[in-house]
mmCIF file of C-alpha atoms in Angstrom:
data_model
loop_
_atom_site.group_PDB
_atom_site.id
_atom_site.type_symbol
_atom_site.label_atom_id
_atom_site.label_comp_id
_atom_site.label_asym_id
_atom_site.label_seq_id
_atom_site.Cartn_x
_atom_site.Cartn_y
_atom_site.Cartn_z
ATOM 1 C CA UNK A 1 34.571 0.660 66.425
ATOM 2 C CA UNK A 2 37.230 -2.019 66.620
ATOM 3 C CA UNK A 3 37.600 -4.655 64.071
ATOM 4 C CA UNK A 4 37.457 -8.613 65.408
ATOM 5 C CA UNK A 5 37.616 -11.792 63.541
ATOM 6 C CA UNK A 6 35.481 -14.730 64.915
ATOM 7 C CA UNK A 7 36.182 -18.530 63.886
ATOM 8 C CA UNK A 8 32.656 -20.206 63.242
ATOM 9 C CA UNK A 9 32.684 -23.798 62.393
ATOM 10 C CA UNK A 10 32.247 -23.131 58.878
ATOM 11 C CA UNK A 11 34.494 -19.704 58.058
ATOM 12 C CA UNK A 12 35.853 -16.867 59.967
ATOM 13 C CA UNK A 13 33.621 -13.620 59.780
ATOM 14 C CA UNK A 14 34.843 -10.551 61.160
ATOM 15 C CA UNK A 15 32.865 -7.798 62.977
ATOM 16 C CA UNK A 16 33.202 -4.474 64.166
ATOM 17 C CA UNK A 17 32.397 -3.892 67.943
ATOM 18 C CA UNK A 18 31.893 -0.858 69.925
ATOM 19 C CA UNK A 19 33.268 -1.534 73.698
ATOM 20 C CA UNK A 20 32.659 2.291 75.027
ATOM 21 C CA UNK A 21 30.869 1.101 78.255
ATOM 22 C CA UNK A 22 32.979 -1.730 78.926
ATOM 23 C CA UNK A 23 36.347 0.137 78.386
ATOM 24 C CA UNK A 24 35.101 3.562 80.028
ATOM 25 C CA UNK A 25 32.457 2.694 82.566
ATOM 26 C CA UNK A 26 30.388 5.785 83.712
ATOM 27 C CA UNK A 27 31.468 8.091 80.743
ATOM 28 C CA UNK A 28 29.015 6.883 78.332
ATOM 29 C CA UNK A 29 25.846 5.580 80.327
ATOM 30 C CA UNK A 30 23.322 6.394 77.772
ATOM 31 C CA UNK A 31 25.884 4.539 75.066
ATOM 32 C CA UNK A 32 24.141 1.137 74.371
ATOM 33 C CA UNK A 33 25.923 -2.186 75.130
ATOM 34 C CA UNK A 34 28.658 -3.512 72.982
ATOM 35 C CA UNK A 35 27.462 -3.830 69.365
ATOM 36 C CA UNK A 36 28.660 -6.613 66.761
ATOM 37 C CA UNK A 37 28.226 -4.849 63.262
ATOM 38 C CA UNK A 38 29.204 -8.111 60.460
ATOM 39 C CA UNK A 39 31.746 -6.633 57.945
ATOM 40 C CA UNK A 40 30.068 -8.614 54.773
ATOM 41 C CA UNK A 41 27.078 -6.129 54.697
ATOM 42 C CA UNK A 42 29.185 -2.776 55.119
ATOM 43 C CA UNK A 43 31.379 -4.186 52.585
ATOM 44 C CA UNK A 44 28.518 -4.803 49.880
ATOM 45 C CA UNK A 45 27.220 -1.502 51.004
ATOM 46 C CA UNK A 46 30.540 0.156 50.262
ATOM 47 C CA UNK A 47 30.826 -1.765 47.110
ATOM 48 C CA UNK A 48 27.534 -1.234 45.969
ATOM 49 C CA UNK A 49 28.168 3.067 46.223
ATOM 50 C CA UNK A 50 31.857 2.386 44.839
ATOM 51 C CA UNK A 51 29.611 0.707 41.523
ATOM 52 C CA UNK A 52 27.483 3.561 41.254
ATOM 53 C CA UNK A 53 30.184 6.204 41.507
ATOM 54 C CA UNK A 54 32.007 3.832 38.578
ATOM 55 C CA UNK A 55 29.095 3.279 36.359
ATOM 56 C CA UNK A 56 29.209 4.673 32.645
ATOM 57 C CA UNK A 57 27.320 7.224 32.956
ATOM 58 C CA UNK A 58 29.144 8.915 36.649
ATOM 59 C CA UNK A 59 32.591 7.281 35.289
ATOM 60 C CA UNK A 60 34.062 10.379 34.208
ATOM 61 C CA UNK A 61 32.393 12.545 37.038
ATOM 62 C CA UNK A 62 34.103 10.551 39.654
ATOM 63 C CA UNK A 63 37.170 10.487 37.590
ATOM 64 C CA UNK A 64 37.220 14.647 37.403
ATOM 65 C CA UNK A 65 36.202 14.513 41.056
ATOM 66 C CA UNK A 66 39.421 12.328 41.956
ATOM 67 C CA UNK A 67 41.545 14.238 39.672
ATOM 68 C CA UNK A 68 40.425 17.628 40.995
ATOM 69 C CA UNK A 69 40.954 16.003 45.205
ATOM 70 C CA UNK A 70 44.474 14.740 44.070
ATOM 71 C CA UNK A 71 45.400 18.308 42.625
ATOM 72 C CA UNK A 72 44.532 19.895 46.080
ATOM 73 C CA UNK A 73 46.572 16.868 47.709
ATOM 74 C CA UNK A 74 49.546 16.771 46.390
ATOM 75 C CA UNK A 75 50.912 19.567 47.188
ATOM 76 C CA UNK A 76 53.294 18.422 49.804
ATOM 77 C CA UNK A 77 54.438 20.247 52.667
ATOM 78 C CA UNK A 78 57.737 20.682 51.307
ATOM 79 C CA UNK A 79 57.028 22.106 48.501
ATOM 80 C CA UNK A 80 54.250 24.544 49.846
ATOM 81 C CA UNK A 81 57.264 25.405 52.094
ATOM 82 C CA UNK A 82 59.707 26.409 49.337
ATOM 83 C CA UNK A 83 57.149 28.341 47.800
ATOM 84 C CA UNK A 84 56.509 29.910 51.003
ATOM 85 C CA UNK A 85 60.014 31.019 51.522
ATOM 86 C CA UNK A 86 60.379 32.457 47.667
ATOM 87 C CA UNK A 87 57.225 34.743 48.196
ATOM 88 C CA UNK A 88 58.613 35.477 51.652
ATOM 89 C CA UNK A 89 62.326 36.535 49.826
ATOM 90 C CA UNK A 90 60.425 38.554 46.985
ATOM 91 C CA UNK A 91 57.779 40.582 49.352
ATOM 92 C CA UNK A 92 61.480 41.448 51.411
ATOM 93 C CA UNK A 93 62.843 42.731 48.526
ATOM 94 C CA UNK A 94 60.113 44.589 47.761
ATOM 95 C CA UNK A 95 60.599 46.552 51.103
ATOM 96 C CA UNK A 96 64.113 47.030 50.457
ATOM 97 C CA UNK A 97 63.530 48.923 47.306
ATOM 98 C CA UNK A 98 60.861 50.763 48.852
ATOM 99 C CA UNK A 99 62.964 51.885 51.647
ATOM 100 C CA UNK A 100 65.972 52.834 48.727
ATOM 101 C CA UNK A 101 63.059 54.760 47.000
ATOM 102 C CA UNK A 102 62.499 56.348 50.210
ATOM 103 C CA UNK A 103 66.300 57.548 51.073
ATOM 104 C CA UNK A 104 67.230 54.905 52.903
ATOM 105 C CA UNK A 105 70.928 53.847 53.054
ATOM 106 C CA UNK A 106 72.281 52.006 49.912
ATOM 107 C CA UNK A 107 74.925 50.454 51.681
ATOM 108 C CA UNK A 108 72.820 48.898 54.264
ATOM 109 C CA UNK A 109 69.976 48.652 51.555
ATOM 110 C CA UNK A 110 72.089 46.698 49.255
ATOM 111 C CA UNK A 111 73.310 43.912 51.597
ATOM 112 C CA UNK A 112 70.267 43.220 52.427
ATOM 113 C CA UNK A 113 68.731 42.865 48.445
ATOM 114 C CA UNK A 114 72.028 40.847 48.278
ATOM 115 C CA UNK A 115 71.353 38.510 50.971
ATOM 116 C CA UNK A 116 67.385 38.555 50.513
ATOM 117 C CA UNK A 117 68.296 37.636 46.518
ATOM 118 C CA UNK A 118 70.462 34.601 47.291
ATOM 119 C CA UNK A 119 67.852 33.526 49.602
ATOM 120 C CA UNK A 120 65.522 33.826 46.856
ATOM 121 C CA UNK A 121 67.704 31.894 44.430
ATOM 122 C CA UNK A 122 68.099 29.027 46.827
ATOM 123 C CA UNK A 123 64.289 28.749 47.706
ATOM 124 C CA UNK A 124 63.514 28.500 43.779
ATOM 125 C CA UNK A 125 66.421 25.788 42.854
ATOM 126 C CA UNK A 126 64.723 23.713 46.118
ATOM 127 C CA UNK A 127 61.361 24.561 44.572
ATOM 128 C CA UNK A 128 62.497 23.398 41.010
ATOM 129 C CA UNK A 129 64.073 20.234 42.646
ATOM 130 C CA UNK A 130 61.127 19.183 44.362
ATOM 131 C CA UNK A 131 58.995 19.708 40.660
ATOM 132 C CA UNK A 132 61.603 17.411 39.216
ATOM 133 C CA UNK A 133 60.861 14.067 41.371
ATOM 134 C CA UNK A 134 56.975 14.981 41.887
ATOM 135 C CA UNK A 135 55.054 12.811 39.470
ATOM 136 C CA UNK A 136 53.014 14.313 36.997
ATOM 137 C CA UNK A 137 49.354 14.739 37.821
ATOM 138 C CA UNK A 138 46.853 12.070 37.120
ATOM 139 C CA UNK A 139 44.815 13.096 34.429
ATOM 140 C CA UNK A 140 40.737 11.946 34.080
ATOM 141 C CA UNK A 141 41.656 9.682 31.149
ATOM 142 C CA UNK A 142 44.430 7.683 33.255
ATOM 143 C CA UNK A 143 41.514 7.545 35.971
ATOM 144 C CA UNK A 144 39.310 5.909 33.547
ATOM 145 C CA UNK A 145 41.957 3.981 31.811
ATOM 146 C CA UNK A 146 43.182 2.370 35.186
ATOM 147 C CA UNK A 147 39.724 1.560 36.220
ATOM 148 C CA UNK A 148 38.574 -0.223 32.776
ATOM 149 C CA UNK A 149 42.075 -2.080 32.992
ATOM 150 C CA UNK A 150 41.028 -3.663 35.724
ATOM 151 C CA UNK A 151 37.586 -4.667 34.975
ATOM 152 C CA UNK A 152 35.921 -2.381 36.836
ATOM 153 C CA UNK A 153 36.235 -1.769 40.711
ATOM 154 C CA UNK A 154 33.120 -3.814 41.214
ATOM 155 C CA UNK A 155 34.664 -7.078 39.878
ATOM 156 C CA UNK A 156 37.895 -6.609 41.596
ATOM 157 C CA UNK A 157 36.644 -5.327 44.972
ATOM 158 C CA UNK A 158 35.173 -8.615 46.116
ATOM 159 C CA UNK A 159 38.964 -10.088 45.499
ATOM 160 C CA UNK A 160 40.883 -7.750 47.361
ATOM 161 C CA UNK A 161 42.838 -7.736 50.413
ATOM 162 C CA UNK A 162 41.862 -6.179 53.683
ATOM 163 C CA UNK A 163 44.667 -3.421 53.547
ATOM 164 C CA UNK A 164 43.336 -2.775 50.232
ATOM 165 C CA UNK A 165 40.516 -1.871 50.398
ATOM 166 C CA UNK A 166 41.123 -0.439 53.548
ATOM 167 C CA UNK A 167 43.534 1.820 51.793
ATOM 168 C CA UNK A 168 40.626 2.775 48.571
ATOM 169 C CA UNK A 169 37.886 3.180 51.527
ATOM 170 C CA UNK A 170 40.661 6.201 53.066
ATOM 171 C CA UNK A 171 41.230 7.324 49.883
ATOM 172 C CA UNK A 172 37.563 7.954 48.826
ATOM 173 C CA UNK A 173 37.082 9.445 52.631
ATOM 174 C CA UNK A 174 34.692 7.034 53.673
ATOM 175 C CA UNK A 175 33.938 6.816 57.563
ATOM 176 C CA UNK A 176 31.031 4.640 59.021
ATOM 177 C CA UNK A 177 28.783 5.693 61.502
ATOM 178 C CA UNK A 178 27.014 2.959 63.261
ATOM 179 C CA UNK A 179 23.682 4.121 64.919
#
């Protein structure tokens, strides 16, 4: 669906339209015309499920449930690669001692451990850097702090701009299927 704002006489609404058959003739014959879909009743929609998920008594459910999706999200790819390339050092050196236990060379054995270790040393000062400048994890109580702060998302909502809410509606995952 693409968005599309419309001048009226009195205010400018903006719709959502689905232009499959006019944009891809033939590849979607048993698609249905183009649709309008007016944004003003998705949005209460939205806002009407954003006030339930909010309300006293799922508050601090929602909270824990944002909490426990940011903890799973913020790992960044960075980081997952440092700690990546530590386990990746310490399951080498593990061989290497094996293969000492098991009569291998010293001399070769050791340059390796030596090179493996630094290896190892670098990937946890890059992995102890990156835990440095990542901010600390939002905790439920923050959540629920932020939200009363504000009023509540249901008063605030109705005020905000496009972007957003367009950013919240991403962040809570929602997609729209029009049928």
């Amino acid at each position: 669906m693409h968005g599309e704002t419309r001048v009226t006489k009195h205010k400018q609404r903006v719709y959502y339209r689905c232009p499959v058959r006019g944009q891809y003739p033939g590849a979607a014959t048993d698609h249905t015309g183009d649709v309008f879909l007016p944004e003003a009743p998705l949005l209460d929609s939205l806002d009407s499920w954003i006030a339930k998920l909010f309300a006293p008594a799922q508050a601090a459910q929602t909270a824990q449930a944002l909490v426990e999706a940011a903890e799973l999200t913020d790992t960044a790819p960075s980081v997952a690669a440092a700690r990546e390339r530590v386990a990746q050092a310490r399951r080498r050196l593990a061989q290497y001692r094996s293969a000492l236990d098991a009569g291998a060379d010293p001399a070769t054995v050791t340059s390796w451990i030596t090179e493996t270790a630094a290896e190892e040393r670098a990937a946890e000062a890059a992995l102890a850097g990156l835990r440095r400048i990542s901010p600390a994890p939002t905790t439920v109580d923050q959540v629920l702090e932020a939200v009363t702060e504000l009023g509540g998302l249901v008063k605030i909502l109705p005020n905000a701009e496009p972007q957003e809410r367009a950013d919240l509606y991403a962040a809570l995952g929602v997609e729209v299927t029009y049928q």
